[in-house]
mmCIF file of C-alpha atoms in Angstrom:
data_model
loop_
_atom_site.group_PDB
_atom_site.id
_atom_site.type_symbol
_atom_site.label_atom_id
_atom_site.label_comp_id
_atom_site.label_asym_id
_atom_site.label_seq_id
_atom_site.Cartn_x
_atom_site.Cartn_y
_atom_site.Cartn_z
ATOM 1 C CA MET E 12 -13.258 -15.169 16.109
ATOM 2 C CA SER E 13 -12.288 -11.556 15.760
ATOM 3 C CA ASP E 14 -11.414 -11.519 19.764
ATOM 4 C CA LEU E 15 -9.542 -14.518 19.512
ATOM 5 C CA SER E 16 -7.475 -13.093 16.555
ATOM 6 C CA GLN E 17 -7.051 -9.960 18.554
ATOM 7 C CA GLN E 18 -5.834 -11.839 21.663
ATOM 8 C CA GLN E 19 -3.124 -13.819 19.544
ATOM 9 C CA GLN E 20 -1.829 -10.502 18.131
ATOM 10 C CA LEU E 21 -1.614 -8.913 21.635
ATOM 11 C CA SER E 22 0.145 -12.401 22.889
ATOM 12 C CA ARG E 23 2.777 -11.975 19.984
ATOM 13 C CA PHE E 24 3.226 -8.453 20.598
ATOM 14 C CA ALA E 25 3.829 -9.032 24.415
ATOM 15 C CA LYS E 26 6.481 -12.023 23.339
ATOM 16 C CA ILE E 27 8.403 -9.451 21.357
ATOM 17 C CA MET E 28 8.393 -6.783 23.992
ATOM 18 C CA ASP E 29 9.748 -9.488 26.512
ATOM 19 C CA SER E 30 12.394 -10.965 24.049
ATOM 20 C CA ASN E 31 15.940 -10.496 24.983
ATOM 21 C CA MET E 32 16.608 -7.984 21.921
ATOM 22 C CA MET E 33 13.866 -5.683 23.197
ATOM 23 C CA TYR E 34 15.110 -5.699 26.735
ATOM 24 C CA SER E 35 18.722 -5.114 25.457
ATOM 25 C CA PHE E 36 17.036 -2.126 23.242
ATOM 26 C CA ARG E 37 15.239 -0.416 26.149
ATOM 27 C CA ARG E 38 18.624 -0.639 28.344
ATOM 28 C CA ASN E 39 20.641 1.124 25.773
ATOM 29 C CA PRO E 40 19.942 4.806 25.643
ATOM 30 C CA VAL E 41 22.467 5.288 22.793
ATOM 31 C CA ALA E 42 20.186 2.788 20.669
ATOM 32 C CA VAL E 43 16.987 4.157 21.595
ATOM 33 C CA ALA E 44 18.245 7.685 20.862
ATOM 34 C CA SER E 45 19.657 6.422 17.392
ATOM 35 C CA PHE E 46 16.449 4.842 16.770
ATOM 36 C CA VAL E 47 14.258 7.838 17.508
ATOM 37 C CA VAL E 48 16.545 10.242 15.568
ATOM 38 C CA PHE E 49 16.442 7.873 12.330
ATOM 39 C CA ILE E 50 12.734 7.396 12.621
ATOM 40 C CA ILE E 51 12.263 11.094 12.747
ATOM 41 C CA ILE E 52 14.671 11.802 9.785
ATOM 42 C CA ALA E 53 12.944 8.888 7.910
ATOM 43 C CA ILE E 54 9.423 9.954 8.608
ATOM 44 C CA CYS E 55 10.142 13.808 7.544
ATOM 45 C CA ALA E 56 12.046 12.290 4.448
ATOM 46 C CA PHE E 57 9.291 10.359 3.084
ATOM 47 C CA LEU E 58 6.494 12.633 3.932
ATOM 48 C CA ALA E 59 8.550 15.478 2.131
ATOM 49 C CA PRO E 60 5.660 16.181 -0.069
ATOM 50 C CA VAL E 61 3.323 16.854 2.680
ATOM 51 C CA ILE E 62 5.820 18.510 5.239
ATOM 52 C CA ALA E 63 7.848 20.495 2.635
ATOM 53 C CA PRO E 64 6.645 24.073 1.986
ATOM 54 C CA TYR E 65 7.949 24.102 -1.652
ATOM 55 C CA ASN E 66 8.603 21.566 -4.233
ATOM 56 C CA PRO E 67 12.277 21.609 -5.412
ATOM 57 C CA TYR E 68 11.211 19.824 -8.666
ATOM 58 C CA ASP E 69 8.579 22.285 -9.856
ATOM 59 C CA PRO E 70 10.412 25.146 -11.751
ATOM 60 C CA ALA E 71 7.348 27.389 -11.271
ATOM 61 C CA GLN E 72 8.068 27.685 -7.325
ATOM 62 C CA ILE E 73 11.747 28.288 -7.896
ATOM 63 C CA ASP E 74 12.941 31.965 -8.237
ATOM 64 C CA LEU E 75 16.512 32.727 -9.037
ATOM 65 C CA LEU E 76 16.135 35.989 -7.437
ATOM 66 C CA ASN E 77 15.669 34.246 -3.949
ATOM 67 C CA SER E 78 18.888 32.516 -4.322
ATOM 68 C CA GLU E 79 21.755 32.297 -1.232
ATOM 69 C CA TYR E 80 19.294 33.932 1.340
ATOM 70 C CA PRO E 81 20.776 32.869 4.635
ATOM 71 C CA PRO E 82 18.908 30.911 7.196
ATOM 72 C CA ALA E 83 16.261 32.589 9.575
ATOM 73 C CA TRP E 84 18.894 33.118 12.255
ATOM 74 C CA VAL E 85 21.250 35.096 10.196
ATOM 75 C CA GLU E 86 20.757 38.650 9.390
ATOM 76 C CA GLY E 87 19.300 39.127 6.050
ATOM 77 C CA ALA E 88 17.252 36.184 5.974
ATOM 78 C CA LEU E 89 13.672 35.707 4.575
ATOM 79 C CA PRO E 90 11.082 34.494 7.054
ATOM 80 C CA GLU E 91 9.694 32.030 4.524
ATOM 81 C CA PHE E 92 12.834 30.316 4.160
ATOM 82 C CA VAL E 93 13.811 28.841 7.426
ATOM 83 C CA LEU E 94 17.053 27.267 6.556
ATOM 84 C CA GLY E 95 17.692 29.742 3.802
ATOM 85 C CA THR E 96 18.015 28.980 0.034
ATOM 86 C CA ASP E 97 20.486 27.336 -2.439
ATOM 87 C CA ASP E 98 22.252 28.685 -5.475
ATOM 88 C CA GLN E 99 19.208 28.081 -7.586
ATOM 89 C CA GLY E 100 16.913 29.692 -5.259
ATOM 90 C CA ARG E 101 15.243 26.457 -3.734
ATOM 91 C CA ASP E 102 13.971 26.379 -0.300
ATOM 92 C CA LEU E 103 16.711 24.445 1.428
ATOM 93 C CA TRP E 104 14.524 22.942 4.030
ATOM 94 C CA SER E 105 12.318 21.433 1.464
ATOM 95 C CA THR E 106 15.439 20.433 -0.690
ATOM 96 C CA ILE E 107 16.874 18.776 2.208
ATOM 97 C CA LEU E 108 13.740 16.557 2.738
ATOM 98 C CA TYR E 109 13.521 15.418 -0.602
ATOM 99 C CA GLY E 110 17.138 15.032 -0.838
ATOM 100 C CA THR E 111 17.348 12.913 2.183
ATOM 101 C CA ARG E 112 14.488 10.696 0.946
ATOM 102 C CA LEU E 113 16.412 10.019 -2.119
ATOM 103 C CA SER E 114 19.576 9.139 -0.529
ATOM 104 C CA ILE E 115 17.772 6.826 2.051
ATOM 105 C CA ILE E 116 16.042 5.100 -1.218
ATOM 106 C CA ILE E 117 19.276 4.725 -3.055
ATOM 107 C CA GLY E 118 20.792 3.199 0.084
ATOM 108 C CA ILE E 119 18.268 0.646 0.884
ATOM 109 C CA CYS E 120 17.727 -0.285 -2.791
ATOM 110 C CA ALA E 121 21.517 -0.841 -3.290
ATOM 111 C CA VAL E 122 21.850 -2.922 -0.130
ATOM 112 C CA ALA E 123 19.034 -5.035 -1.329
ATOM 113 C CA LEU E 124 20.743 -5.569 -4.579
ATOM 114 C CA GLN E 125 23.987 -6.371 -2.570
ATOM 115 C CA ALA E 126 22.115 -8.618 -0.283
ATOM 116 C CA PHE E 127 20.529 -10.629 -3.338
ATOM 117 C CA LEU E 128 23.729 -11.047 -5.215
ATOM 118 C CA GLY E 129 25.790 -11.900 -2.113
ATOM 119 C CA ILE E 130 23.455 -14.284 -0.497
ATOM 120 C CA SER E 131 22.860 -16.193 -4.004
ATOM 121 C CA ILE E 132 26.548 -16.514 -4.612
ATOM 122 C CA GLY E 133 27.506 -17.283 -0.911
ATOM 123 C CA LEU E 134 24.986 -20.184 -0.723
ATOM 124 C CA VAL E 135 25.963 -21.672 -4.040
ATOM 125 C CA ALA E 136 29.535 -21.456 -3.505
ATOM 126 C CA GLY E 137 29.451 -22.923 0.104
ATOM 127 C CA TYR E 138 26.977 -25.726 -0.489
ATOM 128 C CA VAL E 139 28.325 -26.939 -3.934
ATOM 129 C CA GLY E 140 32.089 -26.320 -3.164
ATOM 130 C CA GLY E 141 34.727 -27.677 -5.162
ATOM 131 C CA ARG E 142 35.672 -25.656 -8.288
ATOM 132 C CA THR E 143 32.471 -23.640 -8.299
ATOM 133 C CA ASP E 144 33.282 -22.477 -4.888
ATOM 134 C CA ASN E 145 36.994 -21.682 -5.753
ATOM 135 C CA LEU E 146 35.743 -19.566 -8.832
ATOM 136 C CA LEU E 147 33.084 -17.614 -7.144
ATOM 137 C CA MET E 148 35.555 -16.841 -4.120
ATOM 138 C CA ARG E 149 38.380 -15.867 -6.489
ATOM 139 C CA LEU E 150 35.682 -13.256 -8.100
ATOM 140 C CA ALA E 151 34.944 -12.273 -4.899
ATOM 141 C CA ASP E 152 38.571 -11.558 -3.950
ATOM 142 C CA ILE E 153 39.122 -9.813 -7.293
ATOM 143 C CA GLN E 154 36.195 -7.443 -6.670
ATOM 144 C CA LEU E 155 37.394 -6.659 -2.940
ATOM 145 C CA SER E 156 40.589 -5.711 -4.221
ATOM 146 C CA PHE E 157 39.105 -2.597 -5.837
ATOM 147 C CA SER E 158 37.381 0.133 -3.670
ATOM 148 C CA THR E 159 33.647 0.646 -4.270
ATOM 149 C CA LEU E 160 34.318 4.412 -5.221
ATOM 150 C CA MET E 161 36.952 3.402 -7.635
ATOM 151 C CA VAL E 162 34.788 0.871 -9.417
ATOM 152 C CA ALA E 163 31.859 3.379 -9.338
ATOM 153 C CA ILE E 164 33.738 6.194 -10.726
ATOM 154 C CA ILE E 165 35.002 4.125 -13.551
ATOM 155 C CA PHE E 166 31.546 2.577 -14.185
ATOM 156 C CA LEU E 167 29.615 5.929 -14.016
ATOM 157 C CA ALA E 168 31.940 8.010 -15.981
ATOM 158 C CA VAL E 169 32.002 5.419 -18.764
ATOM 159 C CA THR E 170 28.304 5.020 -18.631
ATOM 160 C CA GLN E 171 27.968 8.815 -18.796
ATOM 161 C CA ALA E 172 30.297 9.141 -21.738
ATOM 162 C CA LEU E 173 28.352 6.432 -23.697
ATOM 163 C CA PHE E 174 24.652 7.502 -22.989
ATOM 164 C CA GLY E 175 25.324 11.211 -22.749
ATOM 165 C CA SER E 176 24.515 13.475 -19.881
ATOM 166 C CA GLU E 177 20.765 14.010 -20.326
ATOM 167 C CA LEU E 178 19.960 10.494 -20.635
ATOM 168 C CA PHE E 179 22.220 9.580 -17.631
ATOM 169 C CA ASN E 180 20.726 12.371 -15.407
ATOM 170 C CA ARG E 181 17.267 10.784 -16.170
ATOM 171 C CA TYR E 182 18.125 7.306 -14.957
ATOM 172 C CA ALA E 183 20.841 8.562 -12.567
ATOM 173 C CA VAL E 184 19.303 6.645 -9.506
ATOM 174 C CA PHE E 185 19.263 3.316 -11.288
ATOM 175 C CA PHE E 186 22.810 3.635 -12.229
ATOM 176 C CA LEU E 187 23.818 4.497 -8.795
ATOM 177 C CA ILE E 188 21.866 1.621 -7.115
ATOM 178 C CA ALA E 189 23.263 -0.832 -9.527
ATOM 179 C CA VAL E 190 27.006 0.085 -9.599
ATOM 180 C CA ILE E 191 26.737 0.369 -5.378
ATOM 181 C CA GLY E 192 24.870 -2.614 -5.269
ATOM 182 C CA VAL E 193 27.095 -4.604 -7.659
ATOM 183 C CA ALA E 194 30.339 -3.334 -6.029
ATOM 184 C CA GLU E 195 29.816 -4.539 -2.564
ATOM 185 C CA TRP E 196 28.128 -8.073 -2.943
ATOM 186 C CA PRO E 197 31.408 -9.798 -1.632
ATOM 187 C CA GLN E 198 30.607 -8.823 1.882
ATOM 188 C CA TYR E 199 27.470 -10.838 1.987
ATOM 189 C CA ALA E 200 28.984 -13.523 -0.175
ATOM 190 C CA ARG E 201 31.883 -14.361 2.158
ATOM 191 C CA THR E 202 29.678 -14.349 5.249
ATOM 192 C CA VAL E 203 26.895 -16.529 4.091
ATOM 193 C CA ARG E 204 29.572 -19.018 2.521
ATOM 194 C CA ALA E 205 31.321 -19.519 5.964
ATOM 195 C CA THR E 206 27.891 -20.097 7.436
ATOM 196 C CA VAL E 207 26.976 -22.671 4.773
ATOM 197 C CA LEU E 208 30.115 -24.463 5.296
ATOM 198 C CA ALA E 209 29.556 -24.651 9.000
ATOM 199 C CA GLU E 210 25.816 -25.774 8.787
ATOM 200 C CA LYS E 211 25.958 -28.159 5.927
ATOM 201 C CA LYS E 212 28.014 -30.783 7.893
ATOM 202 C CA LYS E 213 25.296 -30.805 10.419
ATOM 203 C CA GLU E 214 22.865 -33.678 11.180
ATOM 204 C CA TYR E 215 19.695 -31.764 10.142
ATOM 205 C CA ILE E 216 21.185 -31.233 6.719
ATOM 206 C CA ASP E 217 21.996 -34.873 6.257
ATOM 207 C CA SER E 218 18.331 -35.631 7.664
ATOM 208 C CA ALA E 219 17.092 -33.351 5.137
ATOM 209 C CA ARG E 220 18.999 -35.181 2.248
ATOM 210 C CA VAL E 221 17.672 -38.571 3.362
ATOM 211 C CA LEU E 222 14.103 -37.050 3.255
ATOM 212 C CA GLY E 223 14.672 -36.356 -0.399
ATOM 213 C CA PHE E 224 14.878 -32.480 -0.242
ATOM 214 C CA GLY E 225 16.676 -30.858 -3.065
ATOM 215 C CA PRO E 226 19.579 -28.458 -2.944
ATOM 216 C CA MET E 227 17.441 -25.550 -3.390
ATOM 217 C CA ARG E 228 15.041 -26.303 -0.672
ATOM 218 C CA ILE E 229 17.941 -26.992 1.788
ATOM 219 C CA MET E 230 19.943 -23.704 1.078
ATOM 220 C CA LEU E 231 16.804 -21.549 1.362
ATOM 221 C CA ARG E 232 14.470 -23.218 4.010
ATOM 222 C CA HIS E 233 17.331 -24.783 6.112
ATOM 223 C CA ILE E 234 20.707 -23.034 5.916
ATOM 224 C CA LEU E 235 19.591 -19.501 5.074
ATOM 225 C CA PRO E 236 17.817 -18.800 8.344
ATOM 226 C CA ASN E 237 21.051 -19.809 10.387
ATOM 227 C CA SER E 238 22.787 -16.844 8.500
ATOM 228 C CA LEU E 239 20.248 -14.034 9.074
ATOM 229 C CA SER E 240 21.913 -12.693 12.113
ATOM 230 C CA PRO E 241 25.083 -11.743 10.344
ATOM 231 C CA ILE E 242 23.120 -10.667 7.398
ATOM 232 C CA PHE E 243 21.244 -7.968 9.455
ATOM 233 C CA VAL E 244 24.379 -6.921 11.027
ATOM 234 C CA ILE E 245 25.925 -6.392 7.563
ATOM 235 C CA SER E 246 22.914 -4.786 6.183
ATOM 236 C CA THR E 247 22.519 -1.987 8.638
ATOM 237 C CA VAL E 248 26.421 -1.182 8.273
ATOM 238 C CA GLN E 249 26.106 -1.253 4.376
ATOM 239 C CA VAL E 250 23.115 1.074 4.306
ATOM 240 C CA ALA E 251 25.096 3.699 5.966
ATOM 241 C CA ASN E 252 28.110 2.882 3.664
ATOM 242 C CA ALA E 253 25.849 3.165 0.455
ATOM 243 C CA ILE E 254 24.508 6.582 1.479
ATOM 244 C CA ILE E 255 27.898 7.693 1.803
ATOM 245 C CA SER E 256 28.860 6.189 -1.551
ATOM 246 C CA GLU E 257 26.017 8.012 -3.152
ATOM 247 C CA ALA E 258 26.998 11.376 -1.616
ATOM 248 C CA SER E 259 30.462 11.039 -2.418
ATOM 249 C CA LEU E 260 29.857 10.136 -6.289
ATOM 250 C CA SER E 261 27.084 13.060 -6.145
ATOM 251 C CA PHE E 262 29.865 15.627 -4.603
ATOM 252 C CA LEU E 263 32.055 14.326 -7.455
ATOM 253 C CA GLY E 264 29.791 15.144 -10.122
ATOM 254 C CA LEU E 265 28.949 11.187 -11.117
ATOM 255 C CA GLY E 266 25.886 10.642 -8.994
ATOM 256 C CA MET E 267 22.537 12.840 -8.683
ATOM 257 C CA PRO E 268 22.284 15.952 -10.759
ATOM 258 C CA PRO E 269 21.529 19.363 -9.310
ATOM 259 C CA SER E 270 18.024 19.113 -10.606
ATOM 260 C CA GLN E 271 17.394 16.043 -8.594
ATOM 261 C CA PRO E 272 18.489 16.705 -5.195
ATOM 262 C CA SER E 273 20.400 14.259 -2.763
ATOM 263 C CA LEU E 274 22.338 15.166 0.247
ATOM 264 C CA GLY E 275 25.520 14.533 -1.873
ATOM 265 C CA SER E 276 24.618 16.803 -4.863
ATOM 266 C CA LEU E 277 23.186 19.642 -2.286
ATOM 267 C CA ILE E 278 26.795 19.303 -0.631
ATOM 268 C CA SER E 279 28.338 19.516 -4.182
ATOM 269 C CA SER E 280 26.327 22.535 -5.424
ATOM 270 C CA GLY E 281 27.184 24.738 -2.378
ATOM 271 C CA PHE E 282 30.817 23.967 -2.243
ATOM 272 C CA ASP E 283 31.479 26.443 -4.868
ATOM 273 C CA TYR E 284 29.926 29.141 -2.555
ATOM 274 C CA ILE E 285 31.084 28.314 0.633
ATOM 275 C CA TYR E 286 34.070 30.822 0.515
ATOM 276 C CA SER E 287 31.860 33.513 -0.619
ATOM 277 C CA GLY E 288 29.801 33.407 2.764
ATOM 278 C CA SER E 289 26.824 31.225 1.614
ATOM 279 C CA TRP E 290 28.099 28.350 4.065
ATOM 280 C CA TRP E 291 24.658 26.953 4.744
ATOM 281 C CA ILE E 292 24.046 25.553 1.418
ATOM 282 C CA THR E 293 26.939 22.940 2.017
ATOM 283 C CA VAL E 294 26.916 23.027 5.872
ATOM 284 C CA ILE E 295 23.529 22.150 6.773
ATOM 285 C CA PRO E 296 23.107 19.126 4.353
ATOM 286 C CA GLY E 297 26.455 17.847 5.479
ATOM 287 C CA VAL E 298 25.116 17.947 9.082
ATOM 288 C CA VAL E 299 22.073 16.057 7.932
ATOM 289 C CA LEU E 300 24.240 13.519 6.366
ATOM 290 C CA VAL E 301 26.747 13.012 9.231
ATOM 291 C CA VAL E 302 23.667 12.590 11.578
ATOM 292 C CA LEU E 303 21.964 10.349 9.435
ATOM 293 C CA VAL E 304 25.149 7.933 8.614
ATOM 294 C CA LEU E 305 26.065 8.284 12.614
ATOM 295 C CA VAL E 306 22.893 6.992 13.867
ATOM 296 C CA ILE E 307 22.559 4.018 11.325
ATOM 297 C CA ASN E 308 26.223 3.054 12.311
ATOM 298 C CA LEU E 309 25.090 3.088 16.263
ATOM 299 C CA LEU E 310 22.044 1.006 15.507
ATOM 300 C CA GLY E 311 24.339 -1.304 13.604
ATOM 301 C CA ASP E 312 26.842 -1.693 16.433
ATOM 302 C CA TRP E 313 24.026 -2.331 18.805
ATOM 303 C CA VAL E 314 22.438 -5.074 16.392
ATOM 304 C CA ARG E 315 25.861 -6.601 16.109
ATOM 305 C CA ASP E 316 26.304 -6.842 20.072
ATOM 306 C CA VAL E 317 22.790 -8.333 20.517
ATOM 307 C CA LEU E 318 22.990 -10.843 17.836
ATOM 308 C CA ASN E 319 26.468 -12.029 18.830
ATOM 309 C CA PRO E 320 26.367 -14.297 21.880
ATOM 310 C CA LYS E 321 29.886 -13.728 22.425
ATOM 311 C CA LEU E 322 29.541 -9.731 22.922
ATOM 312 C CA TYR E 323 26.168 -9.800 24.385
ATOM 313 C CA LYS E 324 26.170 -9.560 28.236
ATOM 314 C CA GLY E 325 22.561 -8.950 28.879
#
């Protein structure tokens, strides 16, 4: 029985490796390089407690006397701090690992919230139609008329004023996920609605209705699977956008506090010292942020080309 199960798994793996998507991936050096770089960054980030030589959350491992030491290749560096230290005396390599993990988590969770809200609203709007469709799409239009950063800045500023800085800093991760997720749901809703409008007029949907299937089952089991391709494309791009949004808000002082390092808060904390010569506190996390967003966007472009038959050329 175990041999049969193992053969089935090998057969499924072989089918995946022989699929058009994997064939296109192997032939695209940009996609392969982007995927490898992203995996390396993600593995290092999520293994930060194991890889990082210091814990930036542990005050016992932080010494202000070690602040603003340069990277190892610059004169005056300490050998134990490969990328130097920040203004608080934290090892920059360790802080970047923990900060990258936090930025990726915020990006993925915010996109998951966006997808949940957008897919739910898009399915209902497209399938029900009529006044419900008009109302939901007008809400989406209103939401799209405001930029994500403007909505986030207003919401986070009001939240920080209402709850106070201490409580806000404690739950800053959840506030960021909520505001970035709520601000971007129309992207999913409009895409899913367009797919629903095209699919609900087809014969297989009429057959499902004749068989007595309810609207919820038709939407989730029959229409939603046909929307997965554009959803995957949007999600890859939105993860990069969410990471940029988090970094921008943290840079403005409305995101993660300095005590909970993210890439944005690291760039923000070092910006005041860049003119005094401590450029590495801002530049190195900035380079990591640019590389992370770049590889995600390149992977998103590849996914879009493969899943769009009009663009895919094999």
